[in-house]
mmCIF file with all atom_site columns, C-alpha atoms in Angstrom:
data_model
loop_
_atom_site.group_PDB
_atom_site.id
_atom_site.type_symbol
_atom_site.label_atom_id
_atom_site.label_alt_id
_atom_site.label_comp_id
_atom_site.label_asym_id
_atom_site.label_entity_id
_atom_site.label_seq_id
_atom_site.pdbx_PDB_ins_code
_atom_site.Cartn_x
_atom_site.Cartn_y
_atom_site.Cartn_z
_atom_site.occupancy
_atom_site.B_iso_or_equiv
_atom_site.pdbx_formal_charge
_atom_site.auth_seq_id
_atom_site.auth_comp_id
_atom_site.auth_asym_id
_atom_site.auth_atom_id
_atom_site.pdbx_PDB_model_num
ATOM 1   C CA . UNK U 1 1   ? 0.000   0.000   0.000  1.00 42.00 ? 1   UNK U CA 1
ATOM 2   C CA . UNK U 1 2   ? 1.267   3.459   -0.839 1.00 46.00 ? 2   UNK U CA 1
ATOM 3   C CA . UNK U 1 3   ? 2.079   5.376   2.312  1.00 47.00 ? 3   UNK U CA 1
ATOM 4   C CA . UNK U 1 4   ? 0.357   8.743   2.641  1.00 43.00 ? 4   UNK U CA 1
ATOM 5   C CA . UNK U 1 5   ? 2.789   11.591  3.288  1.00 68.00 ? 5   UNK U CA 1
ATOM 6   C CA . UNK U 1 6   ? 2.612   12.926  6.821  1.00 85.00 ? 6   UNK U CA 1
ATOM 7   C CA . UNK U 1 7   ? 0.009   10.641  8.331  1.00 95.00 ? 7   UNK U CA 1
ATOM 8   C CA . UNK U 1 8   ? 0.456   10.213  12.062 1.00 97.00 ? 8   UNK U CA 1
ATOM 9   C CA . UNK U 1 9   ? -0.383  6.979   13.801 1.00 98.00 ? 9   UNK U CA 1
ATOM 10  C CA . UNK U 1 10  ? -0.447  6.631   17.570 1.00 98.00 ? 10  UNK U CA 1
ATOM 11  C CA . UNK U 1 11  ? -0.401  3.366   19.490 1.00 98.00 ? 11  UNK U CA 1
ATOM 12  C CA . UNK U 1 12  ? -1.405  3.194   23.127 1.00 98.00 ? 12  UNK U CA 1
ATOM 13  C CA . UNK U 1 13  ? -0.836  0.016   25.088 1.00 98.00 ? 13  UNK U CA 1
ATOM 14  C CA . UNK U 1 14  ? -4.419  0.411   26.307 1.00 98.00 ? 14  UNK U CA 1
ATOM 15  C CA . UNK U 1 15  ? -7.502  1.302   24.291 1.00 98.00 ? 15  UNK U CA 1
ATOM 16  C CA . UNK U 1 16  ? -7.821  4.141   21.787 1.00 98.00 ? 16  UNK U CA 1
ATOM 17  C CA . UNK U 1 17  ? -8.538  6.932   21.498 1.00 96.00 ? 17  UNK U CA 1
ATOM 18  C CA . UNK U 1 18  ? -6.856  8.247   24.625 1.00 96.00 ? 18  UNK U CA 1
ATOM 19  C CA . UNK U 1 19  ? -8.955  11.267  25.546 1.00 94.00 ? 19  UNK U CA 1
ATOM 20  C CA . UNK U 1 20  ? -6.328  12.301  28.093 1.00 94.00 ? 20  UNK U CA 1
ATOM 21  C CA . UNK U 1 21  ? -3.368  12.276  25.689 1.00 95.00 ? 21  UNK U CA 1
ATOM 22  C CA . UNK U 1 22  ? -4.748  13.236  22.254 1.00 94.00 ? 22  UNK U CA 1
ATOM 23  C CA . UNK U 1 23  ? -5.520  16.854  23.276 1.00 94.00 ? 23  UNK U CA 1
ATOM 24  C CA . UNK U 1 24  ? -1.845  17.302  24.192 1.00 95.00 ? 24  UNK U CA 1
ATOM 25  C CA . UNK U 1 25  ? -0.851  16.125  20.713 1.00 95.00 ? 25  UNK U CA 1
ATOM 26  C CA . UNK U 1 26  ? -3.558  18.194  19.030 1.00 94.00 ? 26  UNK U CA 1
ATOM 27  C CA . UNK U 1 27  ? -2.306  21.346  20.758 1.00 94.00 ? 27  UNK U CA 1
ATOM 28  C CA . UNK U 1 28  ? 1.064   21.236  18.970 1.00 95.00 ? 28  UNK U CA 1
ATOM 29  C CA . UNK U 1 29  ? 0.562   19.165  15.795 1.00 94.00 ? 29  UNK U CA 1
ATOM 30  C CA . UNK U 1 30  ? -0.847  20.704  12.624 1.00 92.00 ? 30  UNK U CA 1
ATOM 31  C CA . UNK U 1 31  ? -4.604  20.130  12.538 1.00 92.00 ? 31  UNK U CA 1
ATOM 32  C CA . UNK U 1 32  ? -4.302  19.224  8.855  1.00 93.00 ? 32  UNK U CA 1
ATOM 33  C CA . UNK U 1 33  ? -2.140  16.187  9.570  1.00 94.00 ? 33  UNK U CA 1
ATOM 34  C CA . UNK U 1 34  ? -4.239  12.996  9.254  1.00 96.00 ? 34  UNK U CA 1
ATOM 35  C CA . UNK U 1 35  ? -4.256  10.837  12.362 1.00 96.00 ? 35  UNK U CA 1
ATOM 36  C CA . UNK U 1 36  ? -5.034  7.213   13.159 1.00 97.00 ? 36  UNK U CA 1
ATOM 37  C CA . UNK U 1 37  ? -5.258  6.201   16.812 1.00 97.00 ? 37  UNK U CA 1
ATOM 38  C CA . UNK U 1 38  ? -5.011  2.540   17.799 1.00 98.00 ? 38  UNK U CA 1
ATOM 39  C CA . UNK U 1 39  ? -4.614  0.552   20.994 1.00 98.00 ? 39  UNK U CA 1
ATOM 40  C CA . UNK U 1 40  ? -3.110  -2.812  21.834 1.00 98.00 ? 40  UNK U CA 1
ATOM 41  C CA . UNK U 1 41  ? -6.222  -3.694  23.849 1.00 98.00 ? 41  UNK U CA 1
ATOM 42  C CA . UNK U 1 42  ? -8.814  -2.333  21.400 1.00 98.00 ? 42  UNK U CA 1
ATOM 43  C CA . UNK U 1 43  ? -12.010 -4.366  21.288 1.00 97.00 ? 43  UNK U CA 1
ATOM 44  C CA . UNK U 1 44  ? -11.108 -6.566  24.251 1.00 98.00 ? 44  UNK U CA 1
ATOM 45  C CA . UNK U 1 45  ? -13.207 -7.001  27.364 1.00 97.00 ? 45  UNK U CA 1
ATOM 46  C CA . UNK U 1 46  ? -11.595 -6.838  30.786 1.00 96.00 ? 46  UNK U CA 1
ATOM 47  C CA . UNK U 1 47  ? -11.969 -10.607 31.065 1.00 97.00 ? 47  UNK U CA 1
ATOM 48  C CA . UNK U 1 48  ? -10.115 -11.074 27.760 1.00 98.00 ? 48  UNK U CA 1
ATOM 49  C CA . UNK U 1 49  ? -7.415  -8.645  28.854 1.00 98.00 ? 49  UNK U CA 1
ATOM 50  C CA . UNK U 1 50  ? -6.936  -10.480 32.131 1.00 96.00 ? 50  UNK U CA 1
ATOM 51  C CA . UNK U 1 51  ? -6.773  -13.784 30.259 1.00 97.00 ? 51  UNK U CA 1
ATOM 52  C CA . UNK U 1 52  ? -4.279  -12.734 27.576 1.00 98.00 ? 52  UNK U CA 1
ATOM 53  C CA . UNK U 1 53  ? -2.231  -9.935  29.190 1.00 98.00 ? 53  UNK U CA 1
ATOM 54  C CA . UNK U 1 54  ? -2.243  -10.676 32.911 1.00 97.00 ? 54  UNK U CA 1
ATOM 55  C CA . UNK U 1 55  ? 0.804   -9.406  34.756 1.00 95.00 ? 55  UNK U CA 1
ATOM 56  C CA . UNK U 1 56  ? 3.061   -12.165 36.072 1.00 94.00 ? 56  UNK U CA 1
ATOM 57  C CA . UNK U 1 57  ? 4.857   -12.049 39.434 1.00 92.00 ? 57  UNK U CA 1
ATOM 58  C CA . UNK U 1 58  ? 8.490   -11.072 39.003 1.00 92.00 ? 58  UNK U CA 1
ATOM 59  C CA . UNK U 1 59  ? 8.034   -9.957  35.376 1.00 94.00 ? 59  UNK U CA 1
ATOM 60  C CA . UNK U 1 60  ? 8.015   -6.378  34.074 1.00 94.00 ? 60  UNK U CA 1
ATOM 61  C CA . UNK U 1 61  ? 4.578   -4.833  33.982 1.00 96.00 ? 61  UNK U CA 1
ATOM 62  C CA . UNK U 1 62  ? 2.851   -1.708  32.705 1.00 97.00 ? 62  UNK U CA 1
ATOM 63  C CA . UNK U 1 63  ? -0.304  0.179   33.601 1.00 97.00 ? 63  UNK U CA 1
ATOM 64  C CA . UNK U 1 64  ? -2.696  1.667   31.049 1.00 97.00 ? 64  UNK U CA 1
ATOM 65  C CA . UNK U 1 65  ? -6.163  3.098   30.616 1.00 96.00 ? 65  UNK U CA 1
ATOM 66  C CA . UNK U 1 66  ? -9.261  1.559   29.047 1.00 97.00 ? 66  UNK U CA 1
ATOM 67  C CA . UNK U 1 67  ? -12.076 3.350   27.220 1.00 96.00 ? 67  UNK U CA 1
ATOM 68  C CA . UNK U 1 68  ? -14.346 3.090   30.253 1.00 95.00 ? 68  UNK U CA 1
ATOM 69  C CA . UNK U 1 69  ? -11.839 5.188   32.209 1.00 93.00 ? 69  UNK U CA 1
ATOM 70  C CA . UNK U 1 70  ? -10.566 2.352   34.372 1.00 94.00 ? 70  UNK U CA 1
ATOM 71  C CA . UNK U 1 71  ? -6.945  1.231   34.483 1.00 95.00 ? 71  UNK U CA 1
ATOM 72  C CA . UNK U 1 72  ? -5.382  -2.191  34.135 1.00 97.00 ? 72  UNK U CA 1
ATOM 73  C CA . UNK U 1 73  ? -1.923  -3.603  34.883 1.00 97.00 ? 73  UNK U CA 1
ATOM 74  C CA . UNK U 1 74  ? -0.569  -5.798  32.084 1.00 98.00 ? 74  UNK U CA 1
ATOM 75  C CA . UNK U 1 75  ? 2.492   -7.888  31.305 1.00 97.00 ? 75  UNK U CA 1
ATOM 76  C CA . UNK U 1 76  ? 5.139   -5.953  29.366 1.00 96.00 ? 76  UNK U CA 1
ATOM 77  C CA . UNK U 1 77  ? 6.431   -8.788  27.174 1.00 96.00 ? 77  UNK U CA 1
ATOM 78  C CA . UNK U 1 78  ? 2.945   -9.890  26.146 1.00 97.00 ? 78  UNK U CA 1
ATOM 79  C CA . UNK U 1 79  ? 2.069   -6.278  25.386 1.00 98.00 ? 79  UNK U CA 1
ATOM 80  C CA . UNK U 1 80  ? 5.196   -5.849  23.281 1.00 98.00 ? 80  UNK U CA 1
ATOM 81  C CA . UNK U 1 81  ? 4.348   -8.882  21.143 1.00 97.00 ? 81  UNK U CA 1
ATOM 82  C CA . UNK U 1 82  ? 0.812   -7.636  20.529 1.00 98.00 ? 82  UNK U CA 1
ATOM 83  C CA . UNK U 1 83  ? 2.040   -4.091  19.851 1.00 98.00 ? 83  UNK U CA 1
ATOM 84  C CA . UNK U 1 84  ? 4.183   -5.307  16.946 1.00 98.00 ? 84  UNK U CA 1
ATOM 85  C CA . UNK U 1 85  ? 1.093   -6.540  15.104 1.00 97.00 ? 85  UNK U CA 1
ATOM 86  C CA . UNK U 1 86  ? -0.632  -3.214  15.699 1.00 98.00 ? 86  UNK U CA 1
ATOM 87  C CA . UNK U 1 87  ? 2.363   -1.350  14.271 1.00 98.00 ? 87  UNK U CA 1
ATOM 88  C CA . UNK U 1 88  ? 2.107   -3.436  11.109 1.00 98.00 ? 88  UNK U CA 1
ATOM 89  C CA . UNK U 1 89  ? -1.582  -2.562  10.895 1.00 98.00 ? 89  UNK U CA 1
ATOM 90  C CA . UNK U 1 90  ? -0.871  1.172   11.189 1.00 98.00 ? 90  UNK U CA 1
ATOM 91  C CA . UNK U 1 91  ? 1.797   0.925   8.504  1.00 97.00 ? 91  UNK U CA 1
ATOM 92  C CA . UNK U 1 92  ? -0.633  -0.904  6.220  1.00 97.00 ? 92  UNK U CA 1
ATOM 93  C CA . UNK U 1 93  ? -3.062  1.966   6.713  1.00 97.00 ? 93  UNK U CA 1
ATOM 94  C CA . UNK U 1 94  ? -0.486  4.436   5.436  1.00 96.00 ? 94  UNK U CA 1
ATOM 95  C CA . UNK U 1 95  ? 0.936   5.969   8.594  1.00 97.00 ? 95  UNK U CA 1
ATOM 96  C CA . UNK U 1 96  ? 4.287   7.615   7.886  1.00 96.00 ? 96  UNK U CA 1
ATOM 97  C CA . UNK U 1 97  ? 5.115   8.291   11.545 1.00 97.00 ? 97  UNK U CA 1
ATOM 98  C CA . UNK U 1 98  ? 3.936   6.144   14.460 1.00 98.00 ? 98  UNK U CA 1
ATOM 99  C CA . UNK U 1 99  ? 4.199   7.368   18.029 1.00 98.00 ? 99  UNK U CA 1
ATOM 100 C CA . UNK U 1 100 ? 4.071   4.937   20.935 1.00 98.00 ? 100 UNK U CA 1
ATOM 101 C CA . UNK U 1 101 ? 1.924   6.431   23.692 1.00 98.00 ? 101 UNK U CA 1
ATOM 102 C CA . UNK U 1 102 ? 3.897   4.711   26.414 1.00 97.00 ? 102 UNK U CA 1
ATOM 103 C CA . UNK U 1 103 ? 7.167   5.586   28.140 1.00 95.00 ? 103 UNK U CA 1
ATOM 104 C CA . UNK U 1 104 ? 7.844   1.945   29.036 1.00 92.00 ? 104 UNK U CA 1
ATOM 105 C CA . UNK U 1 105 ? 10.933  0.261   27.636 1.00 91.00 ? 105 UNK U CA 1
ATOM 106 C CA . UNK U 1 106 ? 10.485  -2.109  24.693 1.00 95.00 ? 106 UNK U CA 1
ATOM 107 C CA . UNK U 1 107 ? 13.312  -4.128  23.149 1.00 93.00 ? 107 UNK U CA 1
ATOM 108 C CA . UNK U 1 108 ? 12.061  -5.342  19.781 1.00 96.00 ? 108 UNK U CA 1
ATOM 109 C CA . UNK U 1 109 ? 9.463   -3.005  18.256 1.00 98.00 ? 109 UNK U CA 1
ATOM 110 C CA . UNK U 1 110 ? 10.128  -1.960  14.670 1.00 97.00 ? 110 UNK U CA 1
ATOM 111 C CA . UNK U 1 111 ? 8.506   -0.675  11.493 1.00 97.00 ? 111 UNK U CA 1
ATOM 112 C CA . UNK U 1 112 ? 9.382   -1.520  7.907  1.00 96.00 ? 112 UNK U CA 1
ATOM 113 C CA . UNK U 1 113 ? 8.757   1.917   6.393  1.00 94.00 ? 113 UNK U CA 1
ATOM 114 C CA . UNK U 1 114 ? 7.191   4.237   8.950  1.00 96.00 ? 114 UNK U CA 1
ATOM 115 C CA . UNK U 1 115 ? 9.238   6.292   11.387 1.00 96.00 ? 115 UNK U CA 1
ATOM 116 C CA . UNK U 1 116 ? 8.697   4.719   14.812 1.00 97.00 ? 116 UNK U CA 1
ATOM 117 C CA . UNK U 1 117 ? 8.990   7.068   17.775 1.00 97.00 ? 117 UNK U CA 1
ATOM 118 C CA . UNK U 1 118 ? 9.432   5.396   21.151 1.00 97.00 ? 118 UNK U CA 1
ATOM 119 C CA . UNK U 1 119 ? 9.429   7.799   24.118 1.00 96.00 ? 119 UNK U CA 1
ATOM 120 C CA . UNK U 1 120 ? 11.688  5.562   26.180 1.00 93.00 ? 120 UNK U CA 1
ATOM 121 C CA . UNK U 1 121 ? 14.473  6.082   23.617 1.00 93.00 ? 121 UNK U CA 1
ATOM 122 C CA . UNK U 1 122 ? 13.984  9.866   23.503 1.00 94.00 ? 122 UNK U CA 1
ATOM 123 C CA . UNK U 1 123 ? 13.310  10.837  27.104 1.00 94.00 ? 123 UNK U CA 1
ATOM 124 C CA . UNK U 1 124 ? 16.549  9.699   28.818 1.00 93.00 ? 124 UNK U CA 1
ATOM 125 C CA . UNK U 1 125 ? 19.060  11.613  26.643 1.00 93.00 ? 125 UNK U CA 1
ATOM 126 C CA . UNK U 1 126 ? 16.733  14.612  26.282 1.00 94.00 ? 126 UNK U CA 1
ATOM 127 C CA . UNK U 1 127 ? 16.061  14.839  30.010 1.00 94.00 ? 127 UNK U CA 1
ATOM 128 C CA . UNK U 1 128 ? 19.771  14.356  30.746 1.00 93.00 ? 128 UNK U CA 1
ATOM 129 C CA . UNK U 1 129 ? 20.549  17.345  28.518 1.00 93.00 ? 129 UNK U CA 1
ATOM 130 C CA . UNK U 1 130 ? 17.753  19.463  30.006 1.00 92.00 ? 130 UNK U CA 1
ATOM 131 C CA . UNK U 1 131 ? 18.651  18.807  33.626 1.00 91.00 ? 131 UNK U CA 1
ATOM 132 C CA . UNK U 1 132 ? 22.428  19.368  33.253 1.00 89.00 ? 132 UNK U CA 1
ATOM 133 C CA . UNK U 1 133 ? 23.369  17.032  36.069 1.00 81.00 ? 133 UNK U CA 1
ATOM 134 C CA . UNK U 1 134 ? 20.687  18.171  38.509 1.00 94.00 ? 134 UNK U CA 1
ATOM 135 C CA . UNK U 1 135 ? 19.318  15.423  40.748 1.00 96.00 ? 135 UNK U CA 1
ATOM 136 C CA . UNK U 1 136 ? 16.250  14.067  38.997 1.00 97.00 ? 136 UNK U CA 1
ATOM 137 C CA . UNK U 1 137 ? 13.217  12.687  40.780 1.00 97.00 ? 137 UNK U CA 1
ATOM 138 C CA . UNK U 1 138 ? 11.187  10.309  38.617 1.00 97.00 ? 138 UNK U CA 1
ATOM 139 C CA . UNK U 1 139 ? 7.543   9.512   39.300 1.00 97.00 ? 139 UNK U CA 1
ATOM 140 C CA . UNK U 1 140 ? 6.400   6.209   37.786 1.00 96.00 ? 140 UNK U CA 1
ATOM 141 C CA . UNK U 1 141 ? 2.793   4.962   37.900 1.00 95.00 ? 141 UNK U CA 1
ATOM 142 C CA . UNK U 1 142 ? 3.341   1.695   39.807 1.00 95.00 ? 142 UNK U CA 1
ATOM 143 C CA . UNK U 1 143 ? 6.109   0.752   42.275 1.00 94.00 ? 143 UNK U CA 1
ATOM 144 C CA . UNK U 1 144 ? 7.109   -2.307  40.225 1.00 92.00 ? 144 UNK U CA 1
ATOM 145 C CA . UNK U 1 145 ? 8.359   -0.025  37.445 1.00 93.00 ? 145 UNK U CA 1
ATOM 146 C CA . UNK U 1 146 ? 10.984  1.573   39.656 1.00 93.00 ? 146 UNK U CA 1
ATOM 147 C CA . UNK U 1 147 ? 13.162  -1.501  39.133 1.00 91.00 ? 147 UNK U CA 1
ATOM 148 C CA . UNK U 1 148 ? 12.014  -2.624  35.668 1.00 88.00 ? 148 UNK U CA 1
ATOM 149 C CA . UNK U 1 149 ? 12.448  0.805   34.045 1.00 87.00 ? 149 UNK U CA 1
ATOM 150 C CA . UNK U 1 150 ? 15.587  1.885   35.913 1.00 84.00 ? 150 UNK U CA 1
ATOM 151 C CA . UNK U 1 151 ? 18.033  0.759   33.232 1.00 86.00 ? 151 UNK U CA 1
ATOM 152 C CA . UNK U 1 152 ? 16.945  3.350   30.690 1.00 88.00 ? 152 UNK U CA 1
ATOM 153 C CA . UNK U 1 153 ? 18.246  6.206   32.885 1.00 90.00 ? 153 UNK U CA 1
ATOM 154 C CA . UNK U 1 154 ? 21.939  5.322   32.584 1.00 85.00 ? 154 UNK U CA 1
ATOM 155 C CA . UNK U 1 155 ? 22.461  8.502   30.522 1.00 81.00 ? 155 UNK U CA 1
ATOM 156 C CA . UNK U 1 156 ? 21.883  10.676  33.582 1.00 88.00 ? 156 UNK U CA 1
ATOM 157 C CA . UNK U 1 157 ? 24.917  12.071  35.346 1.00 80.00 ? 157 UNK U CA 1
ATOM 158 C CA . UNK U 1 158 ? 23.802  10.623  38.667 1.00 88.00 ? 158 UNK U CA 1
ATOM 159 C CA . UNK U 1 159 ? 21.348  7.983   39.767 1.00 92.00 ? 159 UNK U CA 1
ATOM 160 C CA . UNK U 1 160 ? 17.822  9.407   39.953 1.00 96.00 ? 160 UNK U CA 1
ATOM 161 C CA . UNK U 1 161 ? 15.439  9.193   42.859 1.00 97.00 ? 161 UNK U CA 1
ATOM 162 C CA . UNK U 1 162 ? 12.124  7.414   42.366 1.00 97.00 ? 162 UNK U CA 1
ATOM 163 C CA . UNK U 1 163 ? 8.583   7.600   43.608 1.00 97.00 ? 163 UNK U CA 1
ATOM 164 C CA . UNK U 1 164 ? 5.321   6.022   42.494 1.00 96.00 ? 164 UNK U CA 1
ATOM 165 C CA . UNK U 1 165 ? 1.808   7.403   41.951 1.00 96.00 ? 165 UNK U CA 1
ATOM 166 C CA . UNK U 1 166 ? -0.780  6.384   39.377 1.00 95.00 ? 166 UNK U CA 1
ATOM 167 C CA . UNK U 1 167 ? -2.205  9.008   37.001 1.00 95.00 ? 167 UNK U CA 1
ATOM 168 C CA . UNK U 1 168 ? -5.357  6.899   36.796 1.00 93.00 ? 168 UNK U CA 1
ATOM 169 C CA . UNK U 1 169 ? -6.357  7.112   40.468 1.00 85.00 ? 169 UNK U CA 1
ATOM 170 C CA . UNK U 1 170 ? -8.627  10.082  41.131 1.00 74.00 ? 170 UNK U CA 1
ATOM 171 C CA . UNK U 1 171 ? -8.275  11.760  43.484 1.00 68.00 ? 171 UNK U CA 1
ATOM 172 C CA . UNK U 1 172 ? -4.663  10.801  44.033 1.00 70.00 ? 172 UNK U CA 1
ATOM 173 C CA . UNK U 1 173 ? -3.102  12.102  47.249 1.00 84.00 ? 173 UNK U CA 1
ATOM 174 C CA . UNK U 1 174 ? -0.242  9.719   46.454 1.00 94.00 ? 174 UNK U CA 1
ATOM 175 C CA . UNK U 1 175 ? 0.950   12.045  43.675 1.00 96.00 ? 175 UNK U CA 1
ATOM 176 C CA . UNK U 1 176 ? 1.430   15.046  45.954 1.00 96.00 ? 176 UNK U CA 1
ATOM 177 C CA . UNK U 1 177 ? 3.000   12.793  48.570 1.00 97.00 ? 177 UNK U CA 1
ATOM 178 C CA . UNK U 1 178 ? 5.427   11.291  46.049 1.00 97.00 ? 178 UNK U CA 1
ATOM 179 C CA . UNK U 1 179 ? 6.414   14.712  44.692 1.00 98.00 ? 179 UNK U CA 1
ATOM 180 C CA . UNK U 1 180 ? 6.918   16.148  48.179 1.00 98.00 ? 180 UNK U CA 1
ATOM 181 C CA . UNK U 1 181 ? 8.934   13.111  49.265 1.00 98.00 ? 181 UNK U CA 1
ATOM 182 C CA . UNK U 1 182 ? 11.245  13.355  46.259 1.00 98.00 ? 182 UNK U CA 1
ATOM 183 C CA . UNK U 1 183 ? 11.902  17.031  46.981 1.00 98.00 ? 183 UNK U CA 1
ATOM 184 C CA . UNK U 1 184 ? 12.682  16.243  50.625 1.00 98.00 ? 184 UNK U CA 1
ATOM 185 C CA . UNK U 1 185 ? 15.101  13.496  49.522 1.00 98.00 ? 185 UNK U CA 1
ATOM 186 C CA . UNK U 1 186 ? 17.050  15.946  47.384 1.00 98.00 ? 186 UNK U CA 1
ATOM 187 C CA . UNK U 1 187 ? 15.452  15.949  43.936 1.00 98.00 ? 187 UNK U CA 1
ATOM 188 C CA . UNK U 1 188 ? 15.914  19.240  42.070 1.00 98.00 ? 188 UNK U CA 1
ATOM 189 C CA . UNK U 1 189 ? 13.713  18.517  39.029 1.00 98.00 ? 189 UNK U CA 1
ATOM 190 C CA . UNK U 1 190 ? 10.851  16.034  38.671 1.00 98.00 ? 190 UNK U CA 1
ATOM 191 C CA . UNK U 1 191 ? 9.918   13.912  35.661 1.00 98.00 ? 191 UNK U CA 1
ATOM 192 C CA . UNK U 1 192 ? 6.494   12.308  35.302 1.00 97.00 ? 192 UNK U CA 1
ATOM 193 C CA . UNK U 1 193 ? 7.445   9.056   33.568 1.00 96.00 ? 193 UNK U CA 1
ATOM 194 C CA . UNK U 1 194 ? 4.094   7.935   32.147 1.00 96.00 ? 194 UNK U CA 1
ATOM 195 C CA . UNK U 1 195 ? 2.115   9.195   29.171 1.00 96.00 ? 195 UNK U CA 1
ATOM 196 C CA . UNK U 1 196 ? -1.008  9.167   31.355 1.00 96.00 ? 196 UNK U CA 1
ATOM 197 C CA . UNK U 1 197 ? 0.131   12.119  33.462 1.00 96.00 ? 197 UNK U CA 1
ATOM 198 C CA . UNK U 1 198 ? -1.464  15.347  32.204 1.00 95.00 ? 198 UNK U CA 1
ATOM 199 C CA . UNK U 1 199 ? -1.152  19.058  32.921 1.00 95.00 ? 199 UNK U CA 1
ATOM 200 C CA . UNK U 1 200 ? -3.261  18.919  36.079 1.00 95.00 ? 200 UNK U CA 1
ATOM 201 C CA . UNK U 1 201 ? -0.884  16.283  37.456 1.00 96.00 ? 201 UNK U CA 1
ATOM 202 C CA . UNK U 1 202 ? 2.100   18.467  36.614 1.00 97.00 ? 202 UNK U CA 1
ATOM 203 C CA . UNK U 1 203 ? 0.581   21.416  38.481 1.00 97.00 ? 203 UNK U CA 1
ATOM 204 C CA . UNK U 1 204 ? -0.199  19.232  41.483 1.00 96.00 ? 204 UNK U CA 1
ATOM 205 C CA . UNK U 1 205 ? 3.336   17.822  41.618 1.00 97.00 ? 205 UNK U CA 1
ATOM 206 C CA . UNK U 1 206 ? 4.900   21.266  41.160 1.00 98.00 ? 206 UNK U CA 1
ATOM 207 C CA . UNK U 1 207 ? 2.777   22.778  43.927 1.00 98.00 ? 207 UNK U CA 1
ATOM 208 C CA . UNK U 1 208 ? 3.521   19.938  46.338 1.00 97.00 ? 208 UNK U CA 1
ATOM 209 C CA . UNK U 1 209 ? 7.275   19.874  45.663 1.00 98.00 ? 209 UNK U CA 1
ATOM 210 C CA . UNK U 1 210 ? 8.114   23.463  44.723 1.00 98.00 ? 210 UNK U CA 1
ATOM 211 C CA . UNK U 1 211 ? 10.193  22.036  41.868 1.00 98.00 ? 211 UNK U CA 1
ATOM 212 C CA . UNK U 1 212 ? 10.135  22.254  38.061 1.00 98.00 ? 212 UNK U CA 1
ATOM 213 C CA . UNK U 1 213 ? 8.222   19.282  36.636 1.00 98.00 ? 213 UNK U CA 1
ATOM 214 C CA . UNK U 1 214 ? 8.754   17.720  33.192 1.00 97.00 ? 214 UNK U CA 1
ATOM 215 C CA . UNK U 1 215 ? 5.629   16.175  31.698 1.00 97.00 ? 215 UNK U CA 1
ATOM 216 C CA . UNK U 1 216 ? 6.637   13.285  29.431 1.00 97.00 ? 216 UNK U CA 1
ATOM 217 C CA . UNK U 1 217 ? 3.764   13.435  26.965 1.00 95.00 ? 217 UNK U CA 1
ATOM 218 C CA . UNK U 1 218 ? 4.020   17.207  26.542 1.00 96.00 ? 218 UNK U CA 1
ATOM 219 C CA . UNK U 1 219 ? 7.760   16.992  25.845 1.00 96.00 ? 219 UNK U CA 1
ATOM 220 C CA . UNK U 1 220 ? 7.313   14.132  23.374 1.00 96.00 ? 220 UNK U CA 1
ATOM 221 C CA . UNK U 1 221 ? 4.414   15.891  21.608 1.00 96.00 ? 221 UNK U CA 1
ATOM 222 C CA . UNK U 1 222 ? 6.508   19.010  21.048 1.00 95.00 ? 222 UNK U CA 1
ATOM 223 C CA . UNK U 1 223 ? 9.372   16.980  19.603 1.00 93.00 ? 223 UNK U CA 1
ATOM 224 C CA . UNK U 1 224 ? 7.088   14.917  17.356 1.00 93.00 ? 224 UNK U CA 1
ATOM 225 C CA . UNK U 1 225 ? 5.433   18.077  16.037 1.00 93.00 ? 225 UNK U CA 1
ATOM 226 C CA . UNK U 1 226 ? 8.734   19.002  14.390 1.00 91.00 ? 226 UNK U CA 1
ATOM 227 C CA . UNK U 1 227 ? 8.717   15.998  12.049 1.00 88.00 ? 227 UNK U CA 1
ATOM 228 C CA . UNK U 1 228 ? 5.058   15.343  11.187 1.00 88.00 ? 228 UNK U CA 1
#
């Protein structure tokens, strides 16, 4: 199939469209750019998700959002395998650039023709350059990701501090608590390491900590807008 010039595909590990993330993309990407939003879990019931993507003890896991607004924790390796098929589908539909709407680390994802943008490959070197050696505090959505996602931050000048708070729990006093705790432990800048965190979460973390806060999806959206 002939690939349409400048067609953006997005792939969430949950269900599409992501009403929390797409407005952030729409704010910086040309409205005339065609878009196709897809999700790894599209069309699946919670029972099917729990059957096919259940998180396994001791294995890396991710958290994502479903269309009904609820969240679900899923196995990373199973999600990665299913995501590859979805990438092929988006390519077949003519997407020239495909953005993963997940900051989790994936080893094997690839596209044949489309430009694949994986936040976990962009955020570490970009954040390292932005922070200039300042002590970084990273907020991940579930505690299990503190260990499973730690390896991608080797580019930082010093080991970051970590805290956990889900963007999908409302209200979430844990977010303010995590941000405040990181500041008290010596963090100088915070990073919200999940595409599910939105501007209201950034404001909450900044108010609680008194620190600058980097919002992953906003940073990625601005970078992607330069090439689509």
